[in-house]
Every structure is written in structure tokens, then in C-alpha cells.
CSV table of C-alpha atoms in Angstrom, one decimal:
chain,number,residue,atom,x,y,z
A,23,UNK,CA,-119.8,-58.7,156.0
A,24,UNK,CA,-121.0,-61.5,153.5
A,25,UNK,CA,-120.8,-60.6,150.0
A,26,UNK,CA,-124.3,-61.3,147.8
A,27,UNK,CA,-124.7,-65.2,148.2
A,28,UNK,CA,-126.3,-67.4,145.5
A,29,UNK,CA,-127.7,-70.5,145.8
A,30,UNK,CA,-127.0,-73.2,144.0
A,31,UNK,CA,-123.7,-72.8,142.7
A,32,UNK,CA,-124.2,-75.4,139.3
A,33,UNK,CA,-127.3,-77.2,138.3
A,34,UNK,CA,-128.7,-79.7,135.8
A,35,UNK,CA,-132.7,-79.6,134.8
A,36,UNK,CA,-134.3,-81.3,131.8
A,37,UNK,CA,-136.4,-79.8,129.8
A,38,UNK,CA,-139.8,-79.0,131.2
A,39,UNK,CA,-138.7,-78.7,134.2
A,40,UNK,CA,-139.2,-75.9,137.2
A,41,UNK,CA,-136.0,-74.3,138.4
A,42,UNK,CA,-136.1,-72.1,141.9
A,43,UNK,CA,-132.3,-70.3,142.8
A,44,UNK,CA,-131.8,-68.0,145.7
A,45,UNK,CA,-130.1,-64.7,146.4
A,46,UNK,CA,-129.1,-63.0,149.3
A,47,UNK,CA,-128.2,-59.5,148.8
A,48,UNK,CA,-125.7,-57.5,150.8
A,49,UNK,CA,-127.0,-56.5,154.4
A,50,UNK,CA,-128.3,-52.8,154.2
A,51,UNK,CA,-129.3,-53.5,150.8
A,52,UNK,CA,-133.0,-53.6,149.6
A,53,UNK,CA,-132.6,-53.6,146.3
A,54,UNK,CA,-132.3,-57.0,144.7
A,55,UNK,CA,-131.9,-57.4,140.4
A,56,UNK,CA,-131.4,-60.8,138.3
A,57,UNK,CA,-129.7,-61.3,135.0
A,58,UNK,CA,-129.0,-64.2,132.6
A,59,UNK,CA,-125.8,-64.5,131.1
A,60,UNK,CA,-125.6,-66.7,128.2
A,61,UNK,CA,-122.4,-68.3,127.1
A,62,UNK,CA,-120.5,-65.9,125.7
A,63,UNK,CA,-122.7,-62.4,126.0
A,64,UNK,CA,-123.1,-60.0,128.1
A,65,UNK,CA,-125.3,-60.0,130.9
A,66,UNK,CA,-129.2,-59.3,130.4
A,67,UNK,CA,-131.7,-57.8,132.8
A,68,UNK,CA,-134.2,-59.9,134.0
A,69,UNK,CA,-136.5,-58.4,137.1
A,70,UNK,CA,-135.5,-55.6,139.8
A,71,UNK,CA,-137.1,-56.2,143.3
A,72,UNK,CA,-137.5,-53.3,146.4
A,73,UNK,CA,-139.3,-53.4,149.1
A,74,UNK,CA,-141.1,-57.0,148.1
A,75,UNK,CA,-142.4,-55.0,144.9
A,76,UNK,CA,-141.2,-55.5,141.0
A,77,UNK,CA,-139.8,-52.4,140.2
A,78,UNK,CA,-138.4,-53.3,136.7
A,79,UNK,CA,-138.7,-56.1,134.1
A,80,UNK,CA,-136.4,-57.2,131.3
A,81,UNK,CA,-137.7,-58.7,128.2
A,82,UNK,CA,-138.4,-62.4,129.4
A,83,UNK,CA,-141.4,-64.1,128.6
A,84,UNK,CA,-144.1,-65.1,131.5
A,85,UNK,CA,-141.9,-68.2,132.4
A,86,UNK,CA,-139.8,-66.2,134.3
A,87,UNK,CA,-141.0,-65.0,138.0
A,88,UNK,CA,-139.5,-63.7,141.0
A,89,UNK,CA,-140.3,-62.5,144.6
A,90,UNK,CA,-138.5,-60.9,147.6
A,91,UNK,CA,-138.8,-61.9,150.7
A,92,UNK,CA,-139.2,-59.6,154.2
A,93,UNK,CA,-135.5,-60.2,154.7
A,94,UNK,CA,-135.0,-58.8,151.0
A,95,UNK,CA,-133.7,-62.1,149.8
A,96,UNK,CA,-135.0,-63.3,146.7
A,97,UNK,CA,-136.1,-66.2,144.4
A,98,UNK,CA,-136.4,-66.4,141.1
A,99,UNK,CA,-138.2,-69.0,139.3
A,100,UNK,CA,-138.3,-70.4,136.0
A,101,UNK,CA,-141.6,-72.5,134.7
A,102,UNK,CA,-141.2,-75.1,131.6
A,103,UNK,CA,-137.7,-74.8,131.1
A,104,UNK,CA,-136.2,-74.8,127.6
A,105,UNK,CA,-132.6,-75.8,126.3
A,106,UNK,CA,-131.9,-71.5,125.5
A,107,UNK,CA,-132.7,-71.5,129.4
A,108,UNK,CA,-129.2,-72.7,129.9
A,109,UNK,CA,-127.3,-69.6,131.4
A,110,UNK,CA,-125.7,-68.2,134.1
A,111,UNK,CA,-127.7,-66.3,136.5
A,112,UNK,CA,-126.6,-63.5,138.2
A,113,UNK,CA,-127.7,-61.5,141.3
A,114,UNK,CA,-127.2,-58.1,142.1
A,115,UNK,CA,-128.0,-56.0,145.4
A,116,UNK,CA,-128.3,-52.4,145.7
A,117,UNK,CA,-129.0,-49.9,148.6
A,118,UNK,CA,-132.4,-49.1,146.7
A,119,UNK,CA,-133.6,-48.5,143.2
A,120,UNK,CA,-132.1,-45.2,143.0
A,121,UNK,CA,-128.2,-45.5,143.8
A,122,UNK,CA,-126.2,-46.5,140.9
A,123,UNK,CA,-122.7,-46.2,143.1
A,124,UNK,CA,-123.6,-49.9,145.0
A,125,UNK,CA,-124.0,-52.4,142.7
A,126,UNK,CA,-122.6,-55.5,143.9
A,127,UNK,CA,-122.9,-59.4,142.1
A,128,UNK,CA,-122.7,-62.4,143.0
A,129,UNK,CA,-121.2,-65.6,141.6
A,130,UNK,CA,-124.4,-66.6,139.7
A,131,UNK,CA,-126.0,-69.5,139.6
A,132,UNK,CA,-124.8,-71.9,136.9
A,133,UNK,CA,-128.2,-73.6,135.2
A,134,UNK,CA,-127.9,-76.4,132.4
A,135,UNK,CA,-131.0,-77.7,130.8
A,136,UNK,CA,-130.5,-81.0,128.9
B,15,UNK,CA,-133.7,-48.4,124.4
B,16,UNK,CA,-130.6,-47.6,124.9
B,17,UNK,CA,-127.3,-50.1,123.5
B,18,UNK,CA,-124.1,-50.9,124.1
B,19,UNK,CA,-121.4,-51.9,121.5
B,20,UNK,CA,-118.5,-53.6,122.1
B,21,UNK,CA,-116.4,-53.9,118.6
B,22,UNK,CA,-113.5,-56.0,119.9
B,23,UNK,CA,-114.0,-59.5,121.1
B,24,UNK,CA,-110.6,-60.0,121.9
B,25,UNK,CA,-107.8,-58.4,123.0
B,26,UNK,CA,-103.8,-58.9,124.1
B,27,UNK,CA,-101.5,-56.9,125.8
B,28,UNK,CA,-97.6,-57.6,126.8
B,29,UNK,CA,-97.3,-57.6,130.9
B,30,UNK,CA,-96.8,-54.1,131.7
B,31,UNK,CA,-98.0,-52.4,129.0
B,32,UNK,CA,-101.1,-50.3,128.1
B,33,UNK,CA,-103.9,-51.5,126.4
B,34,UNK,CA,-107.3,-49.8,125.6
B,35,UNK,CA,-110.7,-51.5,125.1
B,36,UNK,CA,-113.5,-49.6,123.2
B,37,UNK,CA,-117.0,-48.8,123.8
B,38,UNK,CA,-120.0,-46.8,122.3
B,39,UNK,CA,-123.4,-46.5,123.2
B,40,UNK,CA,-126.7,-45.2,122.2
B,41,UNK,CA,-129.4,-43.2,124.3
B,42,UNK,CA,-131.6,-40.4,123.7
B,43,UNK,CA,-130.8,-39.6,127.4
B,44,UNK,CA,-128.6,-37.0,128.8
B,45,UNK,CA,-127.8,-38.1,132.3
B,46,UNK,CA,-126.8,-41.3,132.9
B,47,UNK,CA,-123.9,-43.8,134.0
B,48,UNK,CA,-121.4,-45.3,132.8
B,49,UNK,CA,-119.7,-48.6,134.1
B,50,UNK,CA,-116.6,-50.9,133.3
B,51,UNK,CA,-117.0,-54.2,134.5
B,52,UNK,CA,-114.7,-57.4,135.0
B,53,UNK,CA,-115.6,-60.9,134.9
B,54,UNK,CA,-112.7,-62.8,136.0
B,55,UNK,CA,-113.1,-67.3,135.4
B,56,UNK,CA,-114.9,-67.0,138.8
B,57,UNK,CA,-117.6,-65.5,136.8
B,58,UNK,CA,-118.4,-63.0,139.4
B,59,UNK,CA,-118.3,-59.0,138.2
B,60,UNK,CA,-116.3,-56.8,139.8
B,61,UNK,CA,-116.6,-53.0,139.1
B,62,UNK,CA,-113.5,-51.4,137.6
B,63,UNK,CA,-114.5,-47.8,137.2
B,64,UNK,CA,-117.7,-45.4,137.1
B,65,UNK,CA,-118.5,-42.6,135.1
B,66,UNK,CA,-121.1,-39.8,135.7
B,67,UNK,CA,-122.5,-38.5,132.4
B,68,UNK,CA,-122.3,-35.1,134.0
B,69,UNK,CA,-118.9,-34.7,134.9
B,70,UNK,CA,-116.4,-33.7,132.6
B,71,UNK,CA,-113.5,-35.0,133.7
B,72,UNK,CA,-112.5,-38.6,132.8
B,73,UNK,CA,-113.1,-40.8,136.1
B,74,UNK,CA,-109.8,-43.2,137.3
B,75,UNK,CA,-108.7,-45.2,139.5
B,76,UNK,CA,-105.3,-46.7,140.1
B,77,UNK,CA,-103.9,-48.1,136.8
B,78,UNK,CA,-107.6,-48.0,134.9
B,79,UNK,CA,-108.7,-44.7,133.0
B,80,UNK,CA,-111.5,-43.9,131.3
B,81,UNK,CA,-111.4,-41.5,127.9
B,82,UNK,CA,-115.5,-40.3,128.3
B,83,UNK,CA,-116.8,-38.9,125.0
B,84,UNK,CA,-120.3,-38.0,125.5
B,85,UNK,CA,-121.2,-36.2,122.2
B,86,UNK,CA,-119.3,-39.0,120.3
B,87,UNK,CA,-121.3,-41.4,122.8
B,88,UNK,CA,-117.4,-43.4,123.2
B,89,UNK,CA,-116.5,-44.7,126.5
B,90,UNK,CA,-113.1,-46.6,126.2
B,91,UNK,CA,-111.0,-48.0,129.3
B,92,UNK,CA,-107.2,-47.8,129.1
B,93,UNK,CA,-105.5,-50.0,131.5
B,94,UNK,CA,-102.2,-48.8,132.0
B,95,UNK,CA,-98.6,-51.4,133.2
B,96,UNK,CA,-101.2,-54.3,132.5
B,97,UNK,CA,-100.7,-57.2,134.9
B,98,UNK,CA,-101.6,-60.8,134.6
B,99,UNK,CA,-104.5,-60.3,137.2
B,100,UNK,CA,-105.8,-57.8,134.9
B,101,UNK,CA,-107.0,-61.0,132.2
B,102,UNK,CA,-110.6,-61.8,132.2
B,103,UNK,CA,-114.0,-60.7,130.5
B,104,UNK,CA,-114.5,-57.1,130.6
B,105,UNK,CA,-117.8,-55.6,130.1
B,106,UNK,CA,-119.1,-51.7,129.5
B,107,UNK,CA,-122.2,-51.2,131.0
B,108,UNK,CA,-125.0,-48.2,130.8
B,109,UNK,CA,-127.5,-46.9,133.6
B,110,UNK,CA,-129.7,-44.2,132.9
B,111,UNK,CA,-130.1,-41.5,135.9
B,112,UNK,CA,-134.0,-42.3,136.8
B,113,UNK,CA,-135.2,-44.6,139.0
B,114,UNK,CA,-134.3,-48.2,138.5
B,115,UNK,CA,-130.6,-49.6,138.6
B,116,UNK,CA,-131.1,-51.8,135.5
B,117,UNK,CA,-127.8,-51.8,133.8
B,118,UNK,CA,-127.8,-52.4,129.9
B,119,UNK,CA,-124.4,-54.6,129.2
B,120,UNK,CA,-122.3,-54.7,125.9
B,121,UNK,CA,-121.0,-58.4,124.3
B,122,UNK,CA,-117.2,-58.0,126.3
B,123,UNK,CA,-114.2,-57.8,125.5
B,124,UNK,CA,-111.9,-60.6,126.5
B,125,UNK,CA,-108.3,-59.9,127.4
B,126,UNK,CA,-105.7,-61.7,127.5
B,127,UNK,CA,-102.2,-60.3,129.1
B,128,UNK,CA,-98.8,-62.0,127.8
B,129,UNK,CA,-95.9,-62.5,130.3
């Protein structure tokens, strides 16, 4: 079975910009969480998704969206991007919400804004 | 809101020995989880080892060990005949028990295993 798969692997937007990056989770899993990464710091939460609905959100201004899909992939989407924007992205599938024994990441997307 | 400290950015161990990286955290909570994490150049995180705030007994697997304080609130790994696979970003992580599998991450550790 496929691991979770992100999409793109590395990307370059300027400043202002709209960014869109894909994650598919694990098969079985409905659960579907993003982080950002700066350079250099641990991981932060972003947005947790089950079941289509936001279950969770992480201390990121209005910029930052997301939304899961019927097949419980997701997208998230960043608005009016800013140079502190510039992070790696991580995705993270889960059976659901609740299990804390499943928590599997992907590679991340890598995003540079210039 | 809970945190996660990591006090040592870097770390080195000689190939084969043992080398422990610290952690401490801060909740109000009394069930929760506890996670070591790896982040290898790939960037991607692998999980390491898992702690239930419940049990007792220190969690391991293989070579990794964990030393679980919970009224000291210290969760330290010890990774024991170190390897040169074993380099890369390590990262404690906290969850609490509700609902929601947000993890709350500490800075890292990096370490760096000499042949």
C-alpha cells in the first residue's frame, strides 16, 4: 500500500501569490492534518480534516484554508503569500480523529516564496 | 496550551555507543501521549517510539528507550549501540488523549553519529 503522497514535491511562488498542494492519506484513513515546518523548527499544526469537516485549527491567520475531498484527500490553500510563508508542509493521515497509534507523514511539500 | 522543550540542539555520539536526547513538556492534562520522532534529510518523519501517559512502564523498541517521568513532566529517548542510520532530526512530540490527533512538536534535536 502507498504511503501518504504529496503533491508537489518543491515549489517557487512570489509574493502575493495563491499556492494549492495536495495530500493523499493512507487508504483506510479519514483523517487528514497539515503542518508547516519552517527551516530549522519543529513542526506546527495547521488544520485537521475528517469526514470533509475541520475538526481542528492551528494558530494561522485566515490566509490559510483547506478542504477534504469524498475520497479523503485533501488541499490546502494558501491566499497572498508572504516571504515567512516559505516552509515545508507536511501531511499526516490518521484512521480518525481519535487514534493516536496511526500517524503517518508524508514527504511535505517544499514551498519558497521569493 | 501545552509545550514542548527541547534543550539540546545538537548532539554526537561515537558508532555504537549510547546517547540520550532530553525532553520536557508542560500540560495541565493527565492523559495524554507521548511521541519521538525522526526526520531523516528526506525530511519525511518517521515514528521512533510511543508513550501512553498511563502506563508506568517505560515503552521500547529495539535499540530506542524511553525514560517517562510524568510528575517531573521529562520524556528523554536513549538510543542504545548508535548506528550511522540513526543521524537525522529528532523531534519529541505531545498529544493529549481527547479528540483530535493534533500533535504539539518541540525545536529537535539533531544528531550526528561518528564512525
Amino acid at each position: 500500500d502507498a504511503g501518504v503522497t504529496q503533491s508537489p514535491t518543491h515549489l517557487i511562488k512570489t509574493r502575493g501569490q495563491h499556492v494549492t498542494l495536495r495530500c493523499s492519506p493512507i487508504s483506510g484513513h479519514k483523517s487528514v492534518s497539515w503542518y508547516q515546518q519552517v527551516l530549522g523548527q519543529g513542526p506546527q499544526f495547521i488544520f485537521q480534516y475528517y469526514e470533509k469537516e475541520e475538526r481542528g485549527r492551528g494558530n494561522f491567520p485566515d490566509r490559510f484554508s483547506a478542504r477534504q475531498f469524498p475520497n479523503y484527500s485533501s488541499e490546502l490553500n494558501v491566499n497572498a503569500l508572504l516571504l515567512g510563508d516559505s516552509a515545508l508542509y507536511l501531511c499526516a493521515s490518521s484512521l480518525n480523529p481519535a487514534d493516536g497509534n496511526t500517524i503517518y507523514f508524508g514527504e511535505g511539500s517544499w514551498l519558497t516564496v521569493v | 496550551a501545552q509545550t514542548v522543550t527541547q534543550s539540546q540542539p545538537e548532539m554526537s555520539v561515537q558508532e555504537a555507543e549510547t546517547v540520550t536526547l532530553s525532553c520536557t513538556y508542560d500540560t495541565s492534562e493527565s492523559d495524554y501521549y507521548l511521541f519521538w520522532y525522526k526526520q531523516p534529510p528526506s525530511r519525511q518523519m518517521i515514528l521512533v517510539i510511543r508513550q501512553e501517559a498511563y502506563k508506568q512502564q517505560n515503552a521500547t523498541e529495539n535499540r530506542f528507550s524511553v525514560n517517562f517521568q510524568k510528575a517531573a513532566k521529562s520524556f528523554s529517548l536513549k538510543i542504545s549501540d548508535s548506528q550511522l542510520g540513526d543521524a537525522a532530526m529528532y523531534f519529541c512530540a505531545y498529544r493529549s488523549a481527547g479528540y483530535g490527533n493534533k500533535l504539539v512538536f518541540g525545536a529537535g534535536t539533531i544528531l550526528r553519529v561518528k564512525s
